[in-house]
Coordinates of C-alpha atoms and ligand atoms in Angstrom, one line a residue:
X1 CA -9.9 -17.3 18.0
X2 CA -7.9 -21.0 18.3
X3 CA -4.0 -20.8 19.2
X4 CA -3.2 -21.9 15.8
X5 CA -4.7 -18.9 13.9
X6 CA -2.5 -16.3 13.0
X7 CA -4.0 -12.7 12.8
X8 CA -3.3 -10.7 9.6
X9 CA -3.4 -7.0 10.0
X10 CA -2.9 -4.9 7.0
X11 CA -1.4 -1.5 7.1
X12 CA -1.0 -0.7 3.2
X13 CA -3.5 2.3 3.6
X14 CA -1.4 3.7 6.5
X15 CA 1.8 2.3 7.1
X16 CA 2.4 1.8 3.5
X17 CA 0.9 5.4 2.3
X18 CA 3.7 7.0 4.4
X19 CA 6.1 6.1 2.0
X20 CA 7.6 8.9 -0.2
X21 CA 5.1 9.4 -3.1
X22 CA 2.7 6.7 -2.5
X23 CA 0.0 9.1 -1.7
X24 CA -3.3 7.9 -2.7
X25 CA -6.5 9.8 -3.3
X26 CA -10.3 8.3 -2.3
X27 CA -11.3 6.0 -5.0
X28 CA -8.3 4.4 -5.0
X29 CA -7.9 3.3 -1.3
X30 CA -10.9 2.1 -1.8
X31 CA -10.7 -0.3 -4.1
X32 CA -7.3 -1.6 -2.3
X33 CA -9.7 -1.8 0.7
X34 CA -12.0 -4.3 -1.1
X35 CA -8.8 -5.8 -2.6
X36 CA -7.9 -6.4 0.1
X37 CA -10.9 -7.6 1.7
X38 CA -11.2 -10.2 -0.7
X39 CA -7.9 -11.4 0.1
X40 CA -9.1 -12.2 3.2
X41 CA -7.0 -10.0 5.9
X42 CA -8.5 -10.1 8.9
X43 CA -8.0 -6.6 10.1
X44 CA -7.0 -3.4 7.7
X45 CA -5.6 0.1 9.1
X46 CA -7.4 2.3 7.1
X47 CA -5.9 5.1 7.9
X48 CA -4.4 8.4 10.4
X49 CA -8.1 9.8 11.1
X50 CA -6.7 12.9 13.1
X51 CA -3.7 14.0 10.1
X52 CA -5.9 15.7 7.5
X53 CA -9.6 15.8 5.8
X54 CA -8.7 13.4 3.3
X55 CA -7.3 10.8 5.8
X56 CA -10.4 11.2 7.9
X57 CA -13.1 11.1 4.6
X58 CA -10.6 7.9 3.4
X59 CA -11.1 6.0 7.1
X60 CA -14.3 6.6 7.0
X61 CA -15.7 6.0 3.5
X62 CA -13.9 2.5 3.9
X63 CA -15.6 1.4 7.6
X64 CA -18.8 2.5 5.8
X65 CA -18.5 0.2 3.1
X66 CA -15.8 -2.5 3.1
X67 CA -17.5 -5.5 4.7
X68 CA -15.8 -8.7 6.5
X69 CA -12.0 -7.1 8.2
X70 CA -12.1 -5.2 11.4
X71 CA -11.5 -1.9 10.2
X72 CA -8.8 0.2 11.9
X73 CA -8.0 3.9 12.9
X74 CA -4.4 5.2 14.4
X75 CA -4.4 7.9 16.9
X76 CA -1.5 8.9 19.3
X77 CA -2.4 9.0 23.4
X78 CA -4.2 12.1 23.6
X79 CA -8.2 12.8 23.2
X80 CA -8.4 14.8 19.8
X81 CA -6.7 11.9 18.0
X82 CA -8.7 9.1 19.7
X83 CA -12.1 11.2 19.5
X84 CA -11.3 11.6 15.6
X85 CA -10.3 8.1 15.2
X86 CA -13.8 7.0 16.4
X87 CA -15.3 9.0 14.7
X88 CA -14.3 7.8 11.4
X89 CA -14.5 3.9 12.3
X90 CA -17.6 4.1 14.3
X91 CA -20.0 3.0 10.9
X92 CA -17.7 0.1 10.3
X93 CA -19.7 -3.4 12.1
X94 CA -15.9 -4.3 13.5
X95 CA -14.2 -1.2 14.5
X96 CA -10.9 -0.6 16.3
X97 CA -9.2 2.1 17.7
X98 CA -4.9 1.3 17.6
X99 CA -3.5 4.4 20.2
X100 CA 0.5 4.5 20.4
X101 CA 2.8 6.2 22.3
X102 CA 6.5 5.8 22.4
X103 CA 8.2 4.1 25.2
X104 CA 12.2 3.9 23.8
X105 CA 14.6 6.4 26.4
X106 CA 15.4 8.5 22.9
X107 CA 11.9 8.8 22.2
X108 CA 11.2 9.6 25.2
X109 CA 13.9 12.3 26.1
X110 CA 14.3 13.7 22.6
X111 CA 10.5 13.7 21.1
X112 CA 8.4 13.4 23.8
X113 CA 9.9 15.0 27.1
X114 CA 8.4 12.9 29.1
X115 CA 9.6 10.7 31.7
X116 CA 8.6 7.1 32.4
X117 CA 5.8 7.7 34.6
X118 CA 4.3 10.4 32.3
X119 CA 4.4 8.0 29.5
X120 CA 2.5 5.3 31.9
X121 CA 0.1 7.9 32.5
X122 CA -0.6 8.7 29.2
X123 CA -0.8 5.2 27.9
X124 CA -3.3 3.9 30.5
X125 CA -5.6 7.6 29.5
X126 CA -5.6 7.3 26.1
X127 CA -6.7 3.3 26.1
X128 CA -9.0 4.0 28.5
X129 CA -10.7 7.0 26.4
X130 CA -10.1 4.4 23.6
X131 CA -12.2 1.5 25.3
X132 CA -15.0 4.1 26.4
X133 CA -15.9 3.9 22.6
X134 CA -15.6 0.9 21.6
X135 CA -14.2 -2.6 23.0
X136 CA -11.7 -3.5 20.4
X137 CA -8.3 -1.6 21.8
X138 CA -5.2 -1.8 19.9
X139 CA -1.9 -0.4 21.9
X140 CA 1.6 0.5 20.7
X141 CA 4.5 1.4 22.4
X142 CA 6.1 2.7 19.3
X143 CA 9.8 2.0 19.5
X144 CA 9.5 -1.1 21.2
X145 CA 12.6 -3.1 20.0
X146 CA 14.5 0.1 21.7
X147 CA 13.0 0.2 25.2
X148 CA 14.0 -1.3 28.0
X149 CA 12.4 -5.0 28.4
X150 CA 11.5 -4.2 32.5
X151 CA 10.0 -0.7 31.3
X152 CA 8.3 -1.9 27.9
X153 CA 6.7 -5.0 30.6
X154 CA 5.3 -2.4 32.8
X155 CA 3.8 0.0 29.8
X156 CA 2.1 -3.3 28.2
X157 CA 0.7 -4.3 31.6
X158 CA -0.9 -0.6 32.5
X159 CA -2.5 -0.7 28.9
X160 CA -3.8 -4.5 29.5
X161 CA -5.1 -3.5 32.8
X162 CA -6.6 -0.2 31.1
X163 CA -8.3 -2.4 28.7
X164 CA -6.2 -2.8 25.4
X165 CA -7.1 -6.2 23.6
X166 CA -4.1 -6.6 21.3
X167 CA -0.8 -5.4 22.6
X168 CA 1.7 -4.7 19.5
X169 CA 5.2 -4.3 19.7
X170 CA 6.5 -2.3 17.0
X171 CA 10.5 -2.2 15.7
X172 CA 10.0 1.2 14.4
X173 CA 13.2 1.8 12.9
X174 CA 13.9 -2.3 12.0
X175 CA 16.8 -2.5 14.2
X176 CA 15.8 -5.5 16.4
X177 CA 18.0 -9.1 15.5
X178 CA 15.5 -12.4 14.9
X179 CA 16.6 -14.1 17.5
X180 CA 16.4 -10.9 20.0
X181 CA 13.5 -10.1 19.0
X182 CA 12.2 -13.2 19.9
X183 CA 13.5 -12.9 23.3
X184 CA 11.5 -9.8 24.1
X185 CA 8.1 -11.3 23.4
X186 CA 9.4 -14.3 25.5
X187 CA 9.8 -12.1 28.3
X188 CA 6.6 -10.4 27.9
X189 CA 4.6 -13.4 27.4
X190 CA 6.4 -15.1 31.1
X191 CA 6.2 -11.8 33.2
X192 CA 3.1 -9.5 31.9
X193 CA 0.1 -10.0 34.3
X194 CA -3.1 -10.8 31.8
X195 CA -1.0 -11.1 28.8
X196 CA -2.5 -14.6 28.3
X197 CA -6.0 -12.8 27.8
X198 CA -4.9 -10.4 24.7
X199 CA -3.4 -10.9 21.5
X200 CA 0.5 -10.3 21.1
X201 CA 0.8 -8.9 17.7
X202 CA 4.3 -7.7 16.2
X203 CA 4.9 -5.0 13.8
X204 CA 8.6 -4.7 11.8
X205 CA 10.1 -2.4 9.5
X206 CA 12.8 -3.8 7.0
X207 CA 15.8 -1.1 7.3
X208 CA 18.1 -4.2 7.5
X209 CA 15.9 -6.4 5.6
X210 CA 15.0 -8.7 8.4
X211 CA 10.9 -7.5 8.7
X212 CA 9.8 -11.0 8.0
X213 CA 12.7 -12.9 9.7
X214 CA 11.9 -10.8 12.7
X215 CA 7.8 -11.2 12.5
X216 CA 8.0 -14.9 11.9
X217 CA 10.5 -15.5 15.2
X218 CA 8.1 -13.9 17.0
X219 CA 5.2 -16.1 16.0
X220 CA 7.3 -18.8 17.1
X221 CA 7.2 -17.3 20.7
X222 CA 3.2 -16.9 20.3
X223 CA 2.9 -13.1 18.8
X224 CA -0.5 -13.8 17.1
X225 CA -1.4 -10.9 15.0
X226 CA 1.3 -9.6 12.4
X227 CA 1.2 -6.0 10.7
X228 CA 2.1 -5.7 7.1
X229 CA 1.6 -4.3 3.8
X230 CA 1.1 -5.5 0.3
X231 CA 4.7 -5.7 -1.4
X232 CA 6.4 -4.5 2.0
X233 CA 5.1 -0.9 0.8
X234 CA 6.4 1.6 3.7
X235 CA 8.3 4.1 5.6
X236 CA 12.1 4.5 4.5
X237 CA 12.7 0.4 3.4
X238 CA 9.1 -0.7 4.2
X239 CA 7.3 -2.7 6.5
X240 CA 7.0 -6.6 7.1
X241 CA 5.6 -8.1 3.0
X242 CA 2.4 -9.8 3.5
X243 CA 2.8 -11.8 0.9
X244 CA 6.0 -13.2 2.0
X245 CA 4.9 -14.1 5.6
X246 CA 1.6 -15.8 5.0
X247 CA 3.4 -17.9 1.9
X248 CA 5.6 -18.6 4.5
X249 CA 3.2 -19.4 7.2
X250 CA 1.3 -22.0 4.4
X251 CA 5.1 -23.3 3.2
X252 CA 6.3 -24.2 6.8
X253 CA 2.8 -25.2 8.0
X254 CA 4.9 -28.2 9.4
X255 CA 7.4 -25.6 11.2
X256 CA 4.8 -22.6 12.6
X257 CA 1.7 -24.7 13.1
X258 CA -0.1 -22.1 11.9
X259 CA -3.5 -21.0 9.8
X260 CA -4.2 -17.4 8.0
X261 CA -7.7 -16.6 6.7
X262 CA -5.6 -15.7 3.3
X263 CA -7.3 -16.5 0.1
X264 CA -3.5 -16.7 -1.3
X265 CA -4.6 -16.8 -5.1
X266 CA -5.2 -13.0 -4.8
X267 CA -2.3 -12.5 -3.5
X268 CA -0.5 -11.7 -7.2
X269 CA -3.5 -9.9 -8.3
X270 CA -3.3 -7.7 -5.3
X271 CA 0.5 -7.0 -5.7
X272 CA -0.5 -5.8 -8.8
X273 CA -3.1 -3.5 -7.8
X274 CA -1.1 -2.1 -5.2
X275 CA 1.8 -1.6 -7.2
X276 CA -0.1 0.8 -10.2
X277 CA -2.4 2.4 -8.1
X278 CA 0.7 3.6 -6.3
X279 CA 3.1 3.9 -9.3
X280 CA 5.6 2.0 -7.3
X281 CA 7.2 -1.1 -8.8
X282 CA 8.1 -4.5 -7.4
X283 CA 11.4 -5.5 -7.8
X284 CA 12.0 -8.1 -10.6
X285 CA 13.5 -10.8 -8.4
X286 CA 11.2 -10.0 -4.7
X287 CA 9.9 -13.0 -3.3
X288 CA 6.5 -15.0 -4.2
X289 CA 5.3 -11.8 -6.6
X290 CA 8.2 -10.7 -8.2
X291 CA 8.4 -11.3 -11.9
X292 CA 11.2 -13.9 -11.6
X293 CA 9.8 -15.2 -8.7
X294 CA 9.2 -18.7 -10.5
X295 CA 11.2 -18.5 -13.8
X296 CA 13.7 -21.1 -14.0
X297 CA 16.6 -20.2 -16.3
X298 CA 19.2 -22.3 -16.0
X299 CA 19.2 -25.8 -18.1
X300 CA 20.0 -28.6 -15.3
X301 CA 17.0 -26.3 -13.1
X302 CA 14.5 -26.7 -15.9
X303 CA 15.7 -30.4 -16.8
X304 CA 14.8 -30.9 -12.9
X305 CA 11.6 -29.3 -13.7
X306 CA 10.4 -31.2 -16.0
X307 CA 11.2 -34.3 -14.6
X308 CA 9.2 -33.2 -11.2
X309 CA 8.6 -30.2 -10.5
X310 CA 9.3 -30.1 -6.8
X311 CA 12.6 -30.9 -7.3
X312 CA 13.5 -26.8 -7.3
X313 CA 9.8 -25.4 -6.9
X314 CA 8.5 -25.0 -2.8
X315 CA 5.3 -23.7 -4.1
X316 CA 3.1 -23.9 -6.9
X317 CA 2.9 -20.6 -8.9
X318 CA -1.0 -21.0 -9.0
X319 CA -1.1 -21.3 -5.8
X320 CA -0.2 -17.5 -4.9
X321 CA -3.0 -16.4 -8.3
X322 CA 0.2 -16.2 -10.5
X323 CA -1.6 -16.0 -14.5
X324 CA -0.9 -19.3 -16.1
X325 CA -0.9 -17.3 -19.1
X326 CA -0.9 -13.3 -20.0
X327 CA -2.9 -13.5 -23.1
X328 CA -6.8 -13.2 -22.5
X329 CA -8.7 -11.1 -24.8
X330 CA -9.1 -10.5 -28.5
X331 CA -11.2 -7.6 -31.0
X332 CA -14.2 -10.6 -30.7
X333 CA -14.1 -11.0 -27.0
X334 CA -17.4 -9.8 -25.5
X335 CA -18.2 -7.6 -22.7
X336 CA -18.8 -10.8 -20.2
X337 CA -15.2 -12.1 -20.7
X338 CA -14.0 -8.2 -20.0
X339 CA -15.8 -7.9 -16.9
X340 CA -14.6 -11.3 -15.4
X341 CA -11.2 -10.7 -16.2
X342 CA -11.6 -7.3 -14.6
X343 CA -12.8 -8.9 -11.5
X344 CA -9.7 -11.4 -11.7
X345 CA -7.2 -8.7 -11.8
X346 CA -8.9 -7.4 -8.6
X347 CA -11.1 -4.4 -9.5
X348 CA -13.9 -3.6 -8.4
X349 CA -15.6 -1.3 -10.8
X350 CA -19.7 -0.3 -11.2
X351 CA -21.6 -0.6 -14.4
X352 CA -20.5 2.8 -15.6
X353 CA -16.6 2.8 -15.0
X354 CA -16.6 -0.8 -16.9
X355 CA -19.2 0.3 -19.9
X356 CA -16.3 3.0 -20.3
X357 CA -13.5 -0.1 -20.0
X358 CA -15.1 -2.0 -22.9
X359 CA -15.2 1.1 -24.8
X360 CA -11.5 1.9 -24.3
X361 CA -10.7 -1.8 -24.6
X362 CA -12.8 -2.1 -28.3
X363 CA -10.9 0.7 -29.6
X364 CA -7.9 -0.2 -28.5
X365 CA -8.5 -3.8 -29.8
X366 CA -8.4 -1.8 -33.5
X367 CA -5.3 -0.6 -32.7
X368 CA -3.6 -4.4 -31.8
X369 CA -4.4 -7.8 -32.4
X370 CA -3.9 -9.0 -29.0
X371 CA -4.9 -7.7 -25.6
X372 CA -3.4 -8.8 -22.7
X373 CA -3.6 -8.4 -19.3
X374 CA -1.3 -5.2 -18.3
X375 CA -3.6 -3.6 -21.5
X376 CA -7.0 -3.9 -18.9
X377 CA -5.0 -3.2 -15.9
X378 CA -4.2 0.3 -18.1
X379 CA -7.7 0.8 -18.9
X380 CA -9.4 -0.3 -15.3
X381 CA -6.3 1.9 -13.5
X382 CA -8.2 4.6 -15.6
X383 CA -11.3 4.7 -14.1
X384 CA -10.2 4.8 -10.4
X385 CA -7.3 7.6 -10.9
X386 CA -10.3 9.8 -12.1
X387 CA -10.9 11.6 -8.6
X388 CA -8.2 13.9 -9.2
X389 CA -8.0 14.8 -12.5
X390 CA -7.3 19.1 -12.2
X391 CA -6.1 19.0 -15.6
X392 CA -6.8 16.2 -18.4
X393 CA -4.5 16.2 -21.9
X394 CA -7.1 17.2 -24.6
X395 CA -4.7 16.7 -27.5
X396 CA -1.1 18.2 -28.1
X397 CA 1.6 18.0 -30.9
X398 CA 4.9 17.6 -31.0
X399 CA 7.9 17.8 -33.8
X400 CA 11.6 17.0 -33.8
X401 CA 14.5 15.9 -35.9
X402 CA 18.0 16.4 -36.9
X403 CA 18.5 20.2 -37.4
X404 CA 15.4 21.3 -35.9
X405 CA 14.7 22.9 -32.5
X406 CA 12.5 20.5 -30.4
X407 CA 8.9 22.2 -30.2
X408 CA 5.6 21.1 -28.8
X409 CA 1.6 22.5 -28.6
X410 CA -0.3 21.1 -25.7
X411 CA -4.0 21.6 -25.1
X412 CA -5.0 20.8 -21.5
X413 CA -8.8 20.6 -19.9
X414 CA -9.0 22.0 -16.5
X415 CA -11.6 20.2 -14.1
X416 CA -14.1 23.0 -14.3
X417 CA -14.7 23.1 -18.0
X418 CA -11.9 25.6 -19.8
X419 CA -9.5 24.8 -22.1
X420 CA -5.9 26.2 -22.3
X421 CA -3.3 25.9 -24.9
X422 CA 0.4 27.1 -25.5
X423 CA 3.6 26.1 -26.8
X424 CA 7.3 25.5 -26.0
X425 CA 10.7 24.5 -27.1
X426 CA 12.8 22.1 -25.4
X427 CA 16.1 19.8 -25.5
X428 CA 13.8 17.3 -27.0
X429 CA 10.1 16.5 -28.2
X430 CA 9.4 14.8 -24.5
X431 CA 11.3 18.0 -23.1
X432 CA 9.2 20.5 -24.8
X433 CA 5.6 19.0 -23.8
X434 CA 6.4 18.9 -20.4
X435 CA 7.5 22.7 -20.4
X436 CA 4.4 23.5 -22.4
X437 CA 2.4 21.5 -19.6
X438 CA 4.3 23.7 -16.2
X439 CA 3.6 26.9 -18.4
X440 CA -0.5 26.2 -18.2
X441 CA -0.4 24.4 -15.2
X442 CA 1.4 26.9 -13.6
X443 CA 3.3 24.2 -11.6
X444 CA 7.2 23.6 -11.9
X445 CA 8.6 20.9 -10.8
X446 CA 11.9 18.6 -10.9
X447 CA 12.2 15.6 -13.3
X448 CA 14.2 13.0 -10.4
X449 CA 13.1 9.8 -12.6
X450 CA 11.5 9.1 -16.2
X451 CA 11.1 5.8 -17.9
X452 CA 9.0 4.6 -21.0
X453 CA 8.7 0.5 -21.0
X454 CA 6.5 -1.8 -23.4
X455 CA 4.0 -3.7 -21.1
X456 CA 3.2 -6.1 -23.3
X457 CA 4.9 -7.5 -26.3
X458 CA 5.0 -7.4 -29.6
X459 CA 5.4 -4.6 -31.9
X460 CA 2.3 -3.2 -31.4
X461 CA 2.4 -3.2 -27.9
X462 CA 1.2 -0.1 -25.6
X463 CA 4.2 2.1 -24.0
X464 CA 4.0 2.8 -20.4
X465 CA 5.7 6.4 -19.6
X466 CA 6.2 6.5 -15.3
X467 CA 7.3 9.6 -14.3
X468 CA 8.8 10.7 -10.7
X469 CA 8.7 14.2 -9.8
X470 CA 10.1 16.2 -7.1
X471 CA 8.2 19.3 -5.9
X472 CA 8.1 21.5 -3.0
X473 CA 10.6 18.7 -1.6
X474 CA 7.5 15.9 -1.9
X475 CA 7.8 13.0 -4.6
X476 CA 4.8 13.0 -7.2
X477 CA 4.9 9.9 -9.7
X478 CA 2.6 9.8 -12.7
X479 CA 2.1 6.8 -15.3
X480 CA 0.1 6.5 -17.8
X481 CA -0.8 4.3 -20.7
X482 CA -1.0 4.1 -24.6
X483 CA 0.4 3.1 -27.8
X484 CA 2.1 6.3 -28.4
X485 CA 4.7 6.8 -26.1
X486 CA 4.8 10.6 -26.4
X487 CA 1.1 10.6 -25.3
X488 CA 1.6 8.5 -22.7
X489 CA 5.0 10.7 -21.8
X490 CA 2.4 13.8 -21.4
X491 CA -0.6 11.6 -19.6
X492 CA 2.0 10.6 -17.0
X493 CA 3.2 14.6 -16.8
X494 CA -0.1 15.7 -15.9
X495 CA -0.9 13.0 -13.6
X496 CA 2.2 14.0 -11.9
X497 CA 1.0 17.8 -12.0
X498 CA -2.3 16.7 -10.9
X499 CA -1.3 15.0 -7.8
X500 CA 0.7 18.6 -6.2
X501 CA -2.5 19.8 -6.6
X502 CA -4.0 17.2 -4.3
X503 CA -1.3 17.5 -1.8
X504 CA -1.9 21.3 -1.7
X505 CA -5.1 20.3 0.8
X506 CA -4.4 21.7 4.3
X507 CA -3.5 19.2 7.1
X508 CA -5.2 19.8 10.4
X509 CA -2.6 18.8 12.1
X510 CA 0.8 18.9 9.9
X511 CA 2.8 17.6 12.7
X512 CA 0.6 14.4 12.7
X513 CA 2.4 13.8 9.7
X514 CA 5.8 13.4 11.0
X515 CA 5.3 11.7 14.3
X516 CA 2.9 8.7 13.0
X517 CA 5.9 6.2 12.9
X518 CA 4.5 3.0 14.4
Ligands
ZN1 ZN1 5.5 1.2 10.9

């Protein structure tokens, strides 16, 4: 690969599913797989093979079938992980095997017990039982930014010399300063014996918002691959934003010199994706896909504007697959125009799931005049959530009013075929469905966070309920979709509900969960 490209490497499906509630099930990490495919990322990190079933099934449903990226597995140093990791990538026509193992004196003395020349030792064994499978090596001393420069040069050379191909150097906690940063892949780059001969790739987390400050100092010092997720999803404040360092890449080509294989007009569409299949918003003002992004409000800005737009605008809107306009679809639009604009929005549906998304979008289209785009999104979201469904809302009821206790009937499906009903009371109508929903499912939890939004306009327009629940000290978020709020109130309940059930799978190996922190 020429100097001037810069490697994108996307850890949405891993680093980003580690944050609090942003579990996903199958179907949907594959279709942010293809997403993200289409985007154009040049590697993706599919996954933790060794942490449970479903992270194993999830690596290796996506090597078997995404097409184009180098698809990725994490292990730590030590032969169950790295046999498991190969085993789910193997199928994939550009596998990779990233190993870590971390290097920083308080990881070191606290975690790991180990002392320096334990961790070399380890390092060098699990790249080399890495590279007896396959020749495309990723290694991590995890809490780079922490260790030692003289001890991190030594633990990069051993796994060079075992045979790693990209040598990343992860700020696990995001404590490392731009300009320090930088300094440390200086030194590397001038004292590492072979480092000329693998790629230097850099890996941030945003705890004091510098993740892309820190990422793009290091390209300036010739890191070549950067790690990061779609909307800076990830541990604790998130990882390095995708979006924001390939727009800057393409904004200061004149300043980094540098190319990305991003198609950038997905990169909206996939910021979208990401952020309902995960139920986790973007914040109104975040850079390049936020939804003020590229409003101008004030009257001398928009005066500016109109005269020449450069004067306050570094990058086109279109340019990063921002909607030119929201409206698409009316009652007479057929199915062709539905299945493009699903396409657009970045779904990747078969025959039957979008023969179900006309159906819903023609009666919905008798409902209101105009659909828009958020309305599909709804309706395609749909069909992908439907792996998990335990329990689906058959119908319920609900009545309240001055003078009048709050009481609801719910009616819920379970997954293999019966039907149970009851009834509650509660402070309020949404109160009392969600009680009569624990009473059938069984399954209590804590209300942290509940919100009902429009997500179009106009007075006809759908209500979105998103719900954040707390149980068993886990976060479960539900949303759902429709033009009665209470409905979608009690959709969003159950999807909630549903997802404990999910998480209720056994983990091989539950202390995976805790120490994967690259
Ligand atoms: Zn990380």
């Amino acid at each position: 690969m020429s100097e001037d490209r810069l490697i994108v490497f996307d850890t949405t499906l891993r680093d980003g599913e580690q944050s609090p509630g942003a579990s996903m099930n199958l179907a949907e990490k594959l279709e942010i797989a293809h997403a993200l495919a289409d985007l154009g990322v040049d590697v993706i990190e599919a996954g933790f093979p060794i942490a449970s079933p479903g992270d194993f099934e999830a690596v290796q449903a996506i090597a078997q079938e995404v097409e184009g990226p180098v698809i990725c597995g994490l292990a730590r140093c030590n032969p169950d992980d790295i046999d498991r990791a190969w085993e789910a990538v193997r199928d994939s026509a550009r596998p990779r095997i990233h190993v870590f193992l971390a290097t920083s004196a308080i990881h070191r003395e606290f975690k790991l017990k180990m002392d320096k020349g334990e961790i070399v030792r380890r390092a060098v064994e699990g790249v080399q039982r890495a590279r007896g499978y396959c020749d495309n090596i990723e290694f991590s001393p995890e809490d780079a930014a922490r260790t030692e420069l003289d001890f991190l040069a030594e633990v990069v050379e051993r796994a060079i010399e075992a045979g790693a191909t990209t040598v990343n150097i992860p700020d696990t906690v995001g404590y490392a300063m731009p300009s320090q940063y930088a300094a440390a892949i200086r030194h590397l780059k001038q004292t590492v014996r072979g480092i000329g001969n693998v790629v230097i790739s850099v890996h941030c987390h945003d705890d004091l918002g510098l993740a892309v400050a820190n990422s793009l100092a290091a390209l300036t010092e010739g890191a070549r691959q950067v790690e990061c997720t779609i909307n800076g999803l990830g541990e604790r404040a998130g990882n390095c934003a995708l979006e924001e360092i390939v727009m800057a890449v393409r904004t200061r080509g004149d300043y980094f010199g540098l190319k990305t294989g991003i198609n950038t007009r997905r990169l909206y569409p996939t910021s979208r994706l990401v952020s309902r299949v995960t139920g986790i918003g973007v914040q109104r003002n975040k850079a390049i896909v936020g939804q003020n992004a590229f409003a101008h409000e004030a009257g001398i800005h928009q005066d500016g504007m109109l005269k020449e737009r450069t004067t306050y605008e570094i990058m086109n809107p279109e340019e990063v697959g921002l909607p030119r306009t929201e409206l698409v679809l009316g009652k007479h639009s057929g199915r062709h125009a539905l299945r493009q604009r699903v396409r657009d929005l970045g779904y990747h549906l078969d025959d039957a799931q979008l023969q179900r998304v006309f159906e819903g979008f023609k009666a919905l289209a008798d409902r209101k005049k105009n659909i828009y785009d958020a309305d599909i999104e709804a309706l395609a979201e749909a069909q992908i959530h439907e792996g998990p469904a335990l329990w689906t809302l058959e119908s319920f009821h609900s009545s309240a009013g001055t003078g009048t206790m709050p009481t609801a009937g719910v009616c819920l499906r379970h997954a293999d075929g019966h039907k149970a009903q009851d009834a509650a009371c509660g402070d309020g109508p949404v109160d009392a469905v969600f009680k009569t929903i624990e009473r059938i499912t069984g399954v209590t939890v804590h209300v942290r966070d509940y919100q009902v939004r429009s997500v179009t306009v106009g007075e006809d327009a759908q209500g979105e309920a998103s719900i954040e629940a707390e149980h068993n000290g886990r976060i479960f978020r539900g949303r759902a979709v429709s033009t009665d709020i209470l409905e979608a109130s009690a959709m969003a309940f159950v999807e909630a509900i549903n997802r404990t059930a999910l998480r209720r799978q056994p983990r091989l190996n539950p202390q995976a969960e805790t120490v994967a922190a690259t």
